[in-house]
Amino acid sequence: MSQKALEVSTPKTTPLKQSGKGIRTPKSSTKSQKTPKSGKKSTDCTENKDTVISTPRTKRQVRKLEITTPYRLKKRNAAVATEEQSSSDSDVSSDDEINSETSSRAEDGSTDIPAAPPTEGGSTAQSSSVKSITNGVATGKSVSSNGARSSKSRRSRAEPTIHHQAEDYFVEHGQQPVTSDHTLSRLDTPRLDQEAVAAMLHDIPTAYSHERQSLYEEHIELFHRWMFQLHNGFNLLLHGLGSKRQLLETFCKSMLSEFTHVVVNGYFPSITVKNILNTITDEVLDHKGNFRSPMDQLDFIKENMETQADEDVFLILHNIDGPMLRSEKAQSVLSLLAQVRGLYIIASIDHINAPLMWDQTKVSRFNWLWYDTTTYLPYVEETSYENSLLVQQSGALALSSLTNVMQSLTPNAKKIFMIVVQYQLDSQDNPAYIGISFQDLYQKCREAFLVNSDLTLKAQLTEFRDHKLIKSRKGIDGIEHLFIPLDAATLTDFTEQLEES
Amino acid sequence: MKYFASFLGRYFADGLKTNTAQVRFDICQTLWEDISTDVQILQSDLNTKIFDDLLSFSKSAHFNFKLCKEGDGTSRPIQEVPTAALITGVNMPDHDLMFSNLVSLLQERVTPYVALLRSKDCGTMKNIMAKMMGLILGTKDLFEEDAEEQLNVKRVPPTLSVLASWYASKTTCPSPSKKKRMSGGEARNSGVLFPPIVIVMEDLEGFPAHVVQDFVIACSNHLAELPIVLVLGIATAVTAVHRILPSTVSALLCIEKFQAPPSTEYLTQVISKVVMTARHHFKLGPKVFRLLLDIFLYHDFSVLNYIRGLQFALMDHFYVNPLSALCCSKEKAEANLHALSAKELEEIRKAASFRLFVEGQPAKAQKQLLLDDKYLKSAVTELLADLYDYHAAYFPVLSCLFCFVRNLPKHPFGKQIRELYGTNLGTSVFDSEVYKDSFALLRTLSRDELLSILGKCIESLSETDVPTKLDSVTAKLKEFVQKFKDIEDLPQATVEADAESNSDSLPKRMDMHTLRKTLLEKKKKKQSAYTILRHDVINYVDKLCRQYLKAPKLYPLYEIFYYDNLGEIRKHINGSPRIAVQTALSNPYHYLQNESLHCEAGAISPSLPDICIVYKLHLECGRLINLYDWLQAFATVIQGDTDDDQPKQLNKEIQARFIRAVSELQFLGFIKPTKKKTDHVARLTWGGC
């Protein structure tokens, strides 16, 4: 944890934040509150001083004054002090604790506002009061070895950034967001469609192609190492900005041409874990037949791979964090798959919160080695399935939403929908096909005893339309034609999935 | 598997393009095999005690079990299911191994009927029953060789009554053949007529509460016909049972608690047997040692992961470090050394510690070391020999020192020997203030304490495979002990002698100066024989430490054995994807080394990649971001400020670039579409770079 936090703090953070928002204000106010407090303390303590504090302390008090000096320096002094005294004097350690605490408090405000220097008496009063509490308990804990101490100091140095983040969030959510009322309709072309965007981007030369290339080659040099590590039972997880598709494809070509490998496009909106398992059982292990549950299938794969098959299988998973694989269940199946001996996973993630998919157990099952393979390549394939905000909505409808809506329909409604699906699939070769006409559909439904009047059918269709399952357009003859805004491949997937369940 | 393995050496070699690759690869493989065998042995030894207890518990739980007829069942009071609550600790990843060991032990020694249930396949009552029946009925049965019954296991309705009748049929009609087979040297000890049915739930907390409740009730109802024993694996605390089960249900259980040894104990053993030993030549450097320990203590408590970290360090060491060809046993290393080519010898010359060593040599030797390959080889052989001796003596002496300092007040060197080791890996421990202070404290030890410490030292020196060089140390320590025993009756004598001399030697008259002198001398003399001896002992130990416990990096060529590449291991074991993405977005120069990407803080230069510009602009926004304004800002950055006031005619190309950048940000999870306001997106991250 502490290490991660450390890395966040690139030098750029602070200035950017400072100029952006007035976040600093509340903090400086707390600072000013603190000053009188410490002043009060000091008066308290001058009374006590003569009575309580004995002479040998003075040496240490001199050090306390350094609280105004820059943080690092202080830190070092404190460390030196620990080394000097920790074993000779029993309460030094608790004293030191205070020392570092005060200094870290001074730090998490800001370094440019000097902290009010507590007087000698102030700090001693604090330390002596704490001492009285901790002395009894602390003996065991206080010297929890250099290790604990250093990790603590690391954490305290990283603290400001963490503080920042939390504060940012609350500042933003405490007030109404202020944005202008401009909308995209002010543009000449509010929305471009997908092809136009793709075509236009195709013509733009990529910037820094030289640097990108050298970055890419750096990653390619790792391939041999990857193979070595894969063999030793680790699985690889690639992360970093930029599409990693190309890299993984190159990897397949140059390294895996002699091995069986399965490539899975996790970003594909209709991929399911079942597909992945089926590919392995059907195509790699040549198994005919069905399984009752994914768990059964897993057991089968495990047994086959570990006892019989003597070939290794490499599973290339583009975007293991794809929308359909994100579920807990999918990930746990994948993690169990990762445990199978002779099956190696090379996966990539892009979503910044992707690691949250895995709990302790899953991470351990996956046994990842993380590789930062930043490529800066555009996510062309990966984002093409996304309903981007600025792109003309082609009405594309994800398979996932289709299945979800289907589950909540009545049996009759399902059958009606399946008629439309079937009709569309049957006529997919016909380029002039514009959809099933309402009359045809009504006829078919009547034949199947699904509806008894065109009113009921209309009611049903309204429901479909509300869920964006179907769309309608007028033919040349003015008759309404109904169609499902999905391509044939997805529809086939959908029917297969439905048959299975 | 075999196929891939045959390629493996090639990857290693191709990736490295040096001819030591094969050597390094072989050493790496053998070393890792050794280590993993050691670890496995440790693992199986570790749980022996708790498993023995568990086995005897499950054996004796149904000691008086008799199959009863239908009528008898009603007369019995409600039965309590004998239950073992196995507290396993929070290190979930290690549990798989532990439970599979347990199950195989149970099957070997107690009963063939064992079912290991995991929450992942027990979502409903039906699943749990089916799974259990499958496991119990499906066990390889030595009594029955009817294939038919095995086949239709899945079709049998999964209920406990079915199981009961099956169990009755198994046990009540002991066929002669069964007896014959049993006498025929069966591995499992099923001398009992009614072997219990043990149901192990690996992760109780993961089971749905209502399923466990129903299951327990069902079990208790059938207790008359089935000798069921439950073993509940609990990762948190026994209270978990009561949280999951209401008192009416938990009243049906007769729970006995078994506490598995905590994983920290296991880790201690792994470290002392695998990491802190001269047996395995590969060593972790101070930073990596600490990092792996930190990951264990602050992240997961999983020994499995610790060992994986160790494995990774090992692999990386042999892959990256050209000197690692010498990281093996002494004889082998010498052979490898002689096989080295001039190019690889150059690598040795490049090693930082070796350069330091060369600088310390007289001018002539320096020249020879740097130019004469033969001379270099002989010098390296000597240095290697030193290192082997050093390692051989290091660990016994370290454990001696630990015997002395472990019980000091406030544990200046930690409570575990690994902490002492970790400190000493970085800097020689005897240079530190803490060391001085502790030895000052040691000089005040009482006789009993000192004797027991010495005893422990001698013990630790004799138990490990201690090199002969340290025999003298053992002898010396024994001598000390003997001396202590000798003076046991002496102290009184000396005191008396002192007293006598006191009275004798004080002359009646002397001047102030001489009086003070004599008194001071007396005072010194007053040191009893014990004090003197104690002084000797401590000095001896001090000398020992200074001789043997130098920090490894003071030795030339320590790089051969020590892996201390902190950055590498942290990056790969404990990756931080989000930071990588945010760095790439906010500071592209980090990845793309192009001077034009340098920009001063806060400024957004048009030379940045599109996505970086869009990202930086989004950082300036609040909770919601207006797409139109965002696009305008983007265009301004790209095109620069044009003076004309009229809204700029937006280039379609810019719009397309913007669209791509935004959809990529959405893909990465920085923003998401929102319905709160038209043409707005919501920002999802706060802070960061």
JSON list of C-alpha atoms in Angstrom, two decimals, chain A residues 145-312:
[
{"chain": "A", "resi": 145, "resn": "SER", "atom": "CA", "xyz": [12.05, -3.06, 15.07]},
{"chain": "A", "resi": 146, "resn": "ASN", "atom": "CA", "xyz": [13.49, -0.80, 12.47]},
{"chain": "A", "resi": 147, "resn": "GLY", "atom": "CA", "xyz": [11.33, -2.38, 9.83]},
{"chain": "A", "resi": 148, "resn": "ALA", "atom": "CA", "xyz": [8.08, -1.15, 11.24]},
{"chain": "A", "resi": 149, "resn": "ARG", "atom": "CA", "xyz": [9.51, 2.24, 11.83]},
{"chain": "A", "resi": 150, "resn": "SER", "atom": "CA", "xyz": [10.74, 2.77, 8.36]},
{"chain": "A", "resi": 151, "resn": "SER", "atom": "CA", "xyz": [7.53, 1.62, 6.81]},
{"chain": "A", "resi": 152, "resn": "LYS", "atom": "CA", "xyz": [5.71, 4.04, 8.97]},
{"chain": "A", "resi": 153, "resn": "SER", "atom": "CA", "xyz": [7.84, 6.89, 7.87]},
{"chain": "A", "resi": 154, "resn": "ARG", "atom": "CA", "xyz": [7.29, 5.95, 4.28]},
{"chain": "A", "resi": 155, "resn": "ARG", "atom": "CA", "xyz": [3.58, 6.05, 4.79]},
{"chain": "A", "resi": 156, "resn": "SER", "atom": "CA", "xyz": [3.65, 9.42, 6.44]},
{"chain": "A", "resi": 157, "resn": "ARG", "atom": "CA", "xyz": [5.56, 10.90, 3.57]},
{"chain": "A", "resi": 158, "resn": "ALA", "atom": "CA", "xyz": [2.97, 9.66, 1.13]},
{"chain": "A", "resi": 159, "resn": "GLU", "atom": "CA", "xyz": [0.11, 10.96, 3.19]},
{"chain": "A", "resi": 160, "resn": "PRO", "atom": "CA", "xyz": [-0.45, 14.32, 1.53]},
{"chain": "A", "resi": 161, "resn": "THR", "atom": "CA", "xyz": [-1.53, 12.78, -1.75]},
{"chain": "A", "resi": 162, "resn": "ILE", "atom": "CA", "xyz": [-4.04, 10.50, -0.15]},
{"chain": "A", "resi": 163, "resn": "HIS", "atom": "CA", "xyz": [-5.38, 13.39, 1.83]},
{"chain": "A", "resi": 164, "resn": "HIS", "atom": "CA", "xyz": [-5.75, 15.35, -1.34]},
{"chain": "A", "resi": 165, "resn": "GLN", "atom": "CA", "xyz": [-7.76, 12.76, -3.13]},
{"chain": "A", "resi": 166, "resn": "ALA", "atom": "CA", "xyz": [-10.30, 12.38, -0.40]},
{"chain": "A", "resi": 167, "resn": "GLU", "atom": "CA", "xyz": [-10.71, 16.10, -0.06]},
{"chain": "A", "resi": 168, "resn": "ASP", "atom": "CA", "xyz": [-11.16, 16.60, -3.78]},
{"chain": "A", "resi": 169, "resn": "TYR", "atom": "CA", "xyz": [-14.02, 14.20, -3.81]},
{"chain": "A", "resi": 170, "resn": "PHE", "atom": "CA", "xyz": [-15.88, 15.87, -0.98]},
{"chain": "A", "resi": 171, "resn": "VAL", "atom": "CA", "xyz": [-15.30, 19.34, -2.28]},
{"chain": "A", "resi": 172, "resn": "GLU", "atom": "CA", "xyz": [-16.77, 18.35, -5.60]},
{"chain": "A", "resi": 173, "resn": "HIS", "atom": "CA", "xyz": [-19.73, 16.52, -4.19]},
{"chain": "A", "resi": 174, "resn": "GLY", "atom": "CA", "xyz": [-20.54, 19.11, -1.59]},
{"chain": "A", "resi": 175, "resn": "GLN", "atom": "CA", "xyz": [-21.77, 21.57, -4.17]},
{"chain": "A", "resi": 176, "resn": "GLN", "atom": "CA", "xyz": [-23.86, 21.61, -7.26]},
{"chain": "A", "resi": 177, "resn": "PRO", "atom": "CA", "xyz": [-21.75, 21.00, -10.33]},
{"chain": "A", "resi": 178, "resn": "VAL", "atom": "CA", "xyz": [-21.40, 24.18, -12.32]},
{"chain": "A", "resi": 179, "resn": "THR", "atom": "CA", "xyz": [-21.24, 23.59, -16.03]},
{"chain": "A", "resi": 180, "resn": "SER", "atom": "CA", "xyz": [-22.45, 25.60, -18.93]},
{"chain": "A", "resi": 181, "resn": "ASP", "atom": "CA", "xyz": [-25.65, 24.71, -20.72]},
{"chain": "A", "resi": 182, "resn": "HIS", "atom": "CA", "xyz": [-24.01, 24.29, -24.07]},
{"chain": "A", "resi": 183, "resn": "THR", "atom": "CA", "xyz": [-24.98, 21.22, -25.94]},
{"chain": "A", "resi": 184, "resn": "LEU", "atom": "CA", "xyz": [-23.48, 19.46, -28.84]},
{"chain": "A", "resi": 185, "resn": "SER", "atom": "CA", "xyz": [-26.27, 20.71, -31.10]},
{"chain": "A", "resi": 186, "resn": "ARG", "atom": "CA", "xyz": [-24.30, 23.94, -31.38]},
{"chain": "A", "resi": 187, "resn": "LEU", "atom": "CA", "xyz": [-21.90, 22.04, -33.58]},
{"chain": "A", "resi": 188, "resn": "ASP", "atom": "CA", "xyz": [-22.45, 21.70, -37.29]},
{"chain": "A", "resi": 189, "resn": "THR", "atom": "CA", "xyz": [-22.25, 17.97, -37.03]},
{"chain": "A", "resi": 190, "resn": "PRO", "atom": "CA", "xyz": [-23.39, 17.07, -33.56]},
{"chain": "A", "resi": 191, "resn": "ARG", "atom": "CA", "xyz": [-22.73, 13.44, -34.04]},
{"chain": "A", "resi": 192, "resn": "LEU", "atom": "CA", "xyz": [-20.55, 11.69, -36.52]},
{"chain": "A", "resi": 193, "resn": "ASP", "atom": "CA", "xyz": [-21.17, 8.08, -37.24]},
{"chain": "A", "resi": 194, "resn": "GLN", "atom": "CA", "xyz": [-18.76, 5.36, -36.53]},
{"chain": "A", "resi": 195, "resn": "GLU", "atom": "CA", "xyz": [-17.48, 4.86, -40.06]},
{"chain": "A", "resi": 196, "resn": "ALA", "atom": "CA", "xyz": [-16.89, 8.54, -40.61]},
{"chain": "A", "resi": 197, "resn": "VAL", "atom": "CA", "xyz": [-14.86, 8.77, -37.45]},
{"chain": "A", "resi": 198, "resn": "ALA", "atom": "CA", "xyz": [-12.86, 5.69, -38.32]},
{"chain": "A", "resi": 199, "resn": "ALA", "atom": "CA", "xyz": [-12.20, 6.95, -41.83]},
{"chain": "A", "resi": 200, "resn": "MET", "atom": "CA", "xyz": [-11.08, 10.32, -40.62]},
{"chain": "A", "resi": 201, "resn": "LEU", "atom": "CA", "xyz": [-8.82, 8.91, -37.97]},
{"chain": "A", "resi": 202, "resn": "HIS", "atom": "CA", "xyz": [-7.29, 6.60, -40.45]},
{"chain": "A", "resi": 203, "resn": "ASP", "atom": "CA", "xyz": [-5.85, 9.54, -42.34]},
{"chain": "A", "resi": 204, "resn": "ILE", "atom": "CA", "xyz": [-4.32, 11.23, -39.35]},
{"chain": "A", "resi": 205, "resn": "PRO", "atom": "CA", "xyz": [-0.70, 10.25, -38.87]},
{"chain": "A", "resi": 206, "resn": "THR", "atom": "CA", "xyz": [0.10, 8.97, -35.39]},
{"chain": "A", "resi": 207, "resn": "ALA", "atom": "CA", "xyz": [2.24, 11.27, -33.37]},
{"chain": "A", "resi": 208, "resn": "TYR", "atom": "CA", "xyz": [5.51, 10.03, -31.91]},
{"chain": "A", "resi": 209, "resn": "SER", "atom": "CA", "xyz": [5.46, 6.90, -33.98]},
{"chain": "A", "resi": 210, "resn": "HIS", "atom": "CA", "xyz": [9.19, 6.55, -33.53]},
{"chain": "A", "resi": 211, "resn": "GLU", "atom": "CA", "xyz": [8.97, 6.57, -29.76]},
{"chain": "A", "resi": 212, "resn": "ARG", "atom": "CA", "xyz": [6.00, 4.29, -29.82]},
{"chain": "A", "resi": 213, "resn": "GLN", "atom": "CA", "xyz": [7.90, 1.89, -31.94]},
{"chain": "A", "resi": 214, "resn": "SER", "atom": "CA", "xyz": [10.84, 1.79, -29.58]},
{"chain": "A", "resi": 215, "resn": "LEU", "atom": "CA", "xyz": [8.48, 1.31, -26.66]},
{"chain": "A", "resi": 216, "resn": "TYR", "atom": "CA", "xyz": [6.90, -1.53, -28.52]},
{"chain": "A", "resi": 217, "resn": "GLU", "atom": "CA", "xyz": [10.21, -3.14, -29.28]},
{"chain": "A", "resi": 218, "resn": "GLU", "atom": "CA", "xyz": [11.14, -2.98, -25.63]},
{"chain": "A", "resi": 219, "resn": "HIS", "atom": "CA", "xyz": [8.10, -5.10, -24.90]},
{"chain": "A", "resi": 220, "resn": "ILE", "atom": "CA", "xyz": [8.90, -7.53, -27.66]},
{"chain": "A", "resi": 221, "resn": "GLU", "atom": "CA", "xyz": [12.27, -8.18, -26.09]},
{"chain": "A", "resi": 222, "resn": "LEU", "atom": "CA", "xyz": [10.47, -9.55, -23.07]},
{"chain": "A", "resi": 223, "resn": "PHE", "atom": "CA", "xyz": [8.85, -12.40, -25.01]},
{"chain": "A", "resi": 224, "resn": "HIS", "atom": "CA", "xyz": [11.46, -15.02, -24.19]},
{"chain": "A", "resi": 225, "resn": "ARG", "atom": "CA", "xyz": [11.32, -14.09, -20.60]},
{"chain": "A", "resi": 226, "resn": "TRP", "atom": "CA", "xyz": [7.54, -14.38, -20.64]},
{"chain": "A", "resi": 227, "resn": "MET", "atom": "CA", "xyz": [7.72, -17.88, -21.98]},
{"chain": "A", "resi": 228, "resn": "PHE", "atom": "CA", "xyz": [10.20, -18.79, -19.28]},
{"chain": "A", "resi": 229, "resn": "GLN", "atom": "CA", "xyz": [7.98, -17.37, -16.58]},
{"chain": "A", "resi": 230, "resn": "LEU", "atom": "CA", "xyz": [4.85, -18.94, -17.98]},
{"chain": "A", "resi": 231, "resn": "HIS", "atom": "CA", "xyz": [6.48, -22.28, -17.82]},
{"chain": "A", "resi": 232, "resn": "ASN", "atom": "CA", "xyz": [7.37, -21.77, -14.23]},
{"chain": "A", "resi": 233, "resn": "GLY", "atom": "CA", "xyz": [3.71, -21.59, -13.33]},
{"chain": "A", "resi": 234, "resn": "PHE", "atom": "CA", "xyz": [3.08, -17.89, -13.45]},
{"chain": "A", "resi": 235, "resn": "ASN", "atom": "CA", "xyz": [0.43, -16.27, -15.60]},
{"chain": "A", "resi": 236, "resn": "LEU", "atom": "CA", "xyz": [0.96, -12.93, -17.23]},
{"chain": "A", "resi": 237, "resn": "LEU", "atom": "CA", "xyz": [-1.14, -9.84, -16.87]},
{"chain": "A", "resi": 238, "resn": "LEU", "atom": "CA", "xyz": [-0.41, -6.88, -19.09]},
{"chain": "A", "resi": 239, "resn": "HIS", "atom": "CA", "xyz": [-1.54, -3.44, -18.12]},
{"chain": "A", "resi": 240, "resn": "GLY", "atom": "CA", "xyz": [-0.73, 0.12, -19.07]},
{"chain": "A", "resi": 241, "resn": "LEU", "atom": "CA", "xyz": [-2.16, 2.72, -21.40]},
{"chain": "A", "resi": 242, "resn": "GLY", "atom": "CA", "xyz": [-2.75, 1.76, -25.00]},
{"chain": "A", "resi": 243, "resn": "SER", "atom": "CA", "xyz": [-4.16, -1.20, -26.81]},
{"chain": "A", "resi": 244, "resn": "LYS", "atom": "CA", "xyz": [-2.29, -4.38, -26.14]},
{"chain": "A", "resi": 245, "resn": "ARG", "atom": "CA", "xyz": [-3.99, -6.36, -28.86]},
{"chain": "A", "resi": 246, "resn": "GLN", "atom": "CA", "xyz": [-1.25, -5.95, -31.35]},
{"chain": "A", "resi": 247, "resn": "LEU", "atom": "CA", "xyz": [1.42, -6.83, -28.86]},
{"chain": "A", "resi": 248, "resn": "LEU", "atom": "CA", "xyz": [-0.35, -10.01, -27.87]},
{"chain": "A", "resi": 249, "resn": "GLU", "atom": "CA", "xyz": [-0.90, -10.91, -31.48]},
{"chain": "A", "resi": 250, "resn": "THR", "atom": "CA", "xyz": [2.78, -10.49, -32.19]},
{"chain": "A", "resi": 251, "resn": "PHE", "atom": "CA", "xyz": [3.48, -12.64, -29.18]},
{"chain": "A", "resi": 252, "resn": "CYS", "atom": "CA", "xyz": [1.20, -15.36, -30.54]},
{"chain": "A", "resi": 253, "resn": "LYS", "atom": "CA", "xyz": [2.83, -15.22, -33.91]},
{"chain": "A", "resi": 254, "resn": "SER", "atom": "CA", "xyz": [6.40, -15.28, -32.80]},
{"chain": "A", "resi": 255, "resn": "MET", "atom": "CA", "xyz": [6.20, -17.53, -29.78]},
{"chain": "A", "resi": 256, "resn": "LEU", "atom": "CA", "xyz": [3.12, -19.65, -29.87]},
{"chain": "A", "resi": 257, "resn": "SER", "atom": "CA", "xyz": [3.01, -20.76, -33.47]},
{"chain": "A", "resi": 258, "resn": "GLU", "atom": "CA", "xyz": [4.06, -24.23, -32.40]},
{"chain": "A", "resi": 259, "resn": "PHE", "atom": "CA", "xyz": [1.58, -24.51, -29.56]},
{"chain": "A", "resi": 260, "resn": "THR", "atom": "CA", "xyz": [-2.14, -24.72, -29.21]},
{"chain": "A", "resi": 261, "resn": "HIS", "atom": "CA", "xyz": [-3.47, -21.38, -28.25]},
{"chain": "A", "resi": 262, "resn": "VAL", "atom": "CA", "xyz": [-6.92, -19.95, -27.76]},
{"chain": "A", "resi": 263, "resn": "VAL", "atom": "CA", "xyz": [-7.47, -16.26, -28.29]},
{"chain": "A", "resi": 264, "resn": "VAL", "atom": "CA", "xyz": [-10.39, -14.69, -26.49]},
{"chain": "A", "resi": 265, "resn": "ASN", "atom": "CA", "xyz": [-11.57, -11.16, -27.11]},
{"chain": "A", "resi": 266, "resn": "GLY", "atom": "CA", "xyz": [-12.85, -10.24, -23.71]},
{"chain": "A", "resi": 267, "resn": "TYR", "atom": "CA", "xyz": [-13.99, -6.81, -24.82]},
{"chain": "A", "resi": 268, "resn": "PHE", "atom": "CA", "xyz": [-16.48, -8.39, -27.20]},
{"chain": "A", "resi": 269, "resn": "PRO", "atom": "CA", "xyz": [-19.94, -7.56, -25.89]},
{"chain": "A", "resi": 270, "resn": "SER", "atom": "CA", "xyz": [-21.35, -11.04, -26.28]},
{"chain": "A", "resi": 271, "resn": "ILE", "atom": "CA", "xyz": [-18.54, -13.18, -24.96]},
{"chain": "A", "resi": 272, "resn": "THR", "atom": "CA", "xyz": [-19.35, -15.43, -22.04]},
{"chain": "A", "resi": 273, "resn": "VAL", "atom": "CA", "xyz": [-17.28, -17.68, -19.86]},
{"chain": "A", "resi": 274, "resn": "LYS", "atom": "CA", "xyz": [-19.22, -20.54, -21.28]},
{"chain": "A", "resi": 275, "resn": "ASN", "atom": "CA", "xyz": [-17.92, -19.70, -24.73]},
{"chain": "A", "resi": 276, "resn": "ILE", "atom": "CA", "xyz": [-14.38, -19.83, -23.48]},
{"chain": "A", "resi": 277, "resn": "LEU", "atom": "CA", "xyz": [-14.88, -23.15, -21.74]},
{"chain": "A", "resi": 278, "resn": "ASN", "atom": "CA", "xyz": [-16.67, -24.58, -24.75]},
{"chain": "A", "resi": 279, "resn": "THR", "atom": "CA", "xyz": [-13.86, -23.58, -27.05]},
{"chain": "A", "resi": 280, "resn": "ILE", "atom": "CA", "xyz": [-11.42, -25.40, -24.86]},
{"chain": "A", "resi": 281, "resn": "THR", "atom": "CA", "xyz": [-13.48, -28.54, -24.49]},
{"chain": "A", "resi": 282, "resn": "ASP", "atom": "CA", "xyz": [-14.77, -28.71, -28.05]},
{"chain": "A", "resi": 283, "resn": "GLU", "atom": "CA", "xyz": [-11.87, -27.57, -30.07]},
{"chain": "A", "resi": 284, "resn": "VAL", "atom": "CA", "xyz": [-8.84, -28.32, -27.97]},
{"chain": "A", "resi": 285, "resn": "LEU", "atom": "CA", "xyz": [-9.91, -31.45, -26.17]},
{"chain": "A", "resi": 286, "resn": "ASP", "atom": "CA", "xyz": [-12.24, -32.70, -28.91]},
{"chain": "A", "resi": 287, "resn": "HIS", "atom": "CA", "xyz": [-15.06, -33.42, -26.57]},
{"chain": "A", "resi": 288, "resn": "LYS", "atom": "CA", "xyz": [-18.58, -33.86, -27.86]},
{"chain": "A", "resi": 289, "resn": "GLY", "atom": "CA", "xyz": [-21.43, -33.36, -25.50]},
{"chain": "A", "resi": 290, "resn": "ASN", "atom": "CA", "xyz": [-22.72, -30.97, -22.95]},
{"chain": "A", "resi": 291, "resn": "PHE", "atom": "CA", "xyz": [-21.96, -30.20, -19.37]},
{"chain": "A", "resi": 292, "resn": "ARG", "atom": "CA", "xyz": [-24.37, -29.57, -16.59]},
{"chain": "A", "resi": 293, "resn": "SER", "atom": "CA", "xyz": [-22.54, -26.60, -15.16]},
{"chain": "A", "resi": 294, "resn": "PRO", "atom": "CA", "xyz": [-19.37, -24.63, -15.70]},
{"chain": "A", "resi": 295, "resn": "MET", "atom": "CA", "xyz": [-17.95, -26.37, -12.65]},
{"chain": "A", "resi": 296, "resn": "ASP", "atom": "CA", "xyz": [-18.41, -29.77, -14.25]},
{"chain": "A", "resi": 297, "resn": "GLN", "atom": "CA", "xyz": [-16.81, -28.48, -17.36]},
{"chain": "A", "resi": 298, "resn": "LEU", "atom": "CA", "xyz": [-13.91, -27.15, -15.36]},
{"chain": "A", "resi": 299, "resn": "ASP", "atom": "CA", "xyz": [-13.40, -30.47, -13.67]},
{"chain": "A", "resi": 300, "resn": "PHE", "atom": "CA", "xyz": [-13.41, -32.14, -17.04]},
{"chain": "A", "resi": 301, "resn": "ILE", "atom": "CA", "xyz": [-10.81, -29.74, -18.41]},
{"chain": "A", "resi": 302, "resn": "LYS", "atom": "CA", "xyz": [-8.68, -30.12, -15.35]},
{"chain": "A", "resi": 303, "resn": "GLU", "atom": "CA", "xyz": [-8.74, -33.86, -15.47]},
{"chain": "A", "resi": 304, "resn": "ASN", "atom": "CA", "xyz": [-8.08, -34.01, -19.18]},
{"chain": "A", "resi": 305, "resn": "MET", "atom": "CA", "xyz": [-5.33, -31.49, -19.24]},
{"chain": "A", "resi": 306, "resn": "GLU", "atom": "CA", "xyz": [-3.50, -32.89, -16.26]},
{"chain": "A", "resi": 307, "resn": "THR", "atom": "CA", "xyz": [-3.74, -36.55, -16.96]},
{"chain": "A", "resi": 308, "resn": "GLN", "atom": "CA", "xyz": [-4.20, -37.19, -20.63]},
{"chain": "A", "resi": 309, "resn": "ALA", "atom": "CA", "xyz": [-3.45, -34.37, -22.96]},
{"chain": "A", "resi": 310, "resn": "ASP", "atom": "CA", "xyz": [0.23, -33.85, -23.36]},
{"chain": "A", "resi": 311, "resn": "GLU", "atom": "CA", "xyz": [-0.06, -30.61, -25.21]},
{"chain": "A", "resi": 312, "resn": "ASP", "atom": "CA", "xyz": [-0.05, -27.27, -23.50]}
]
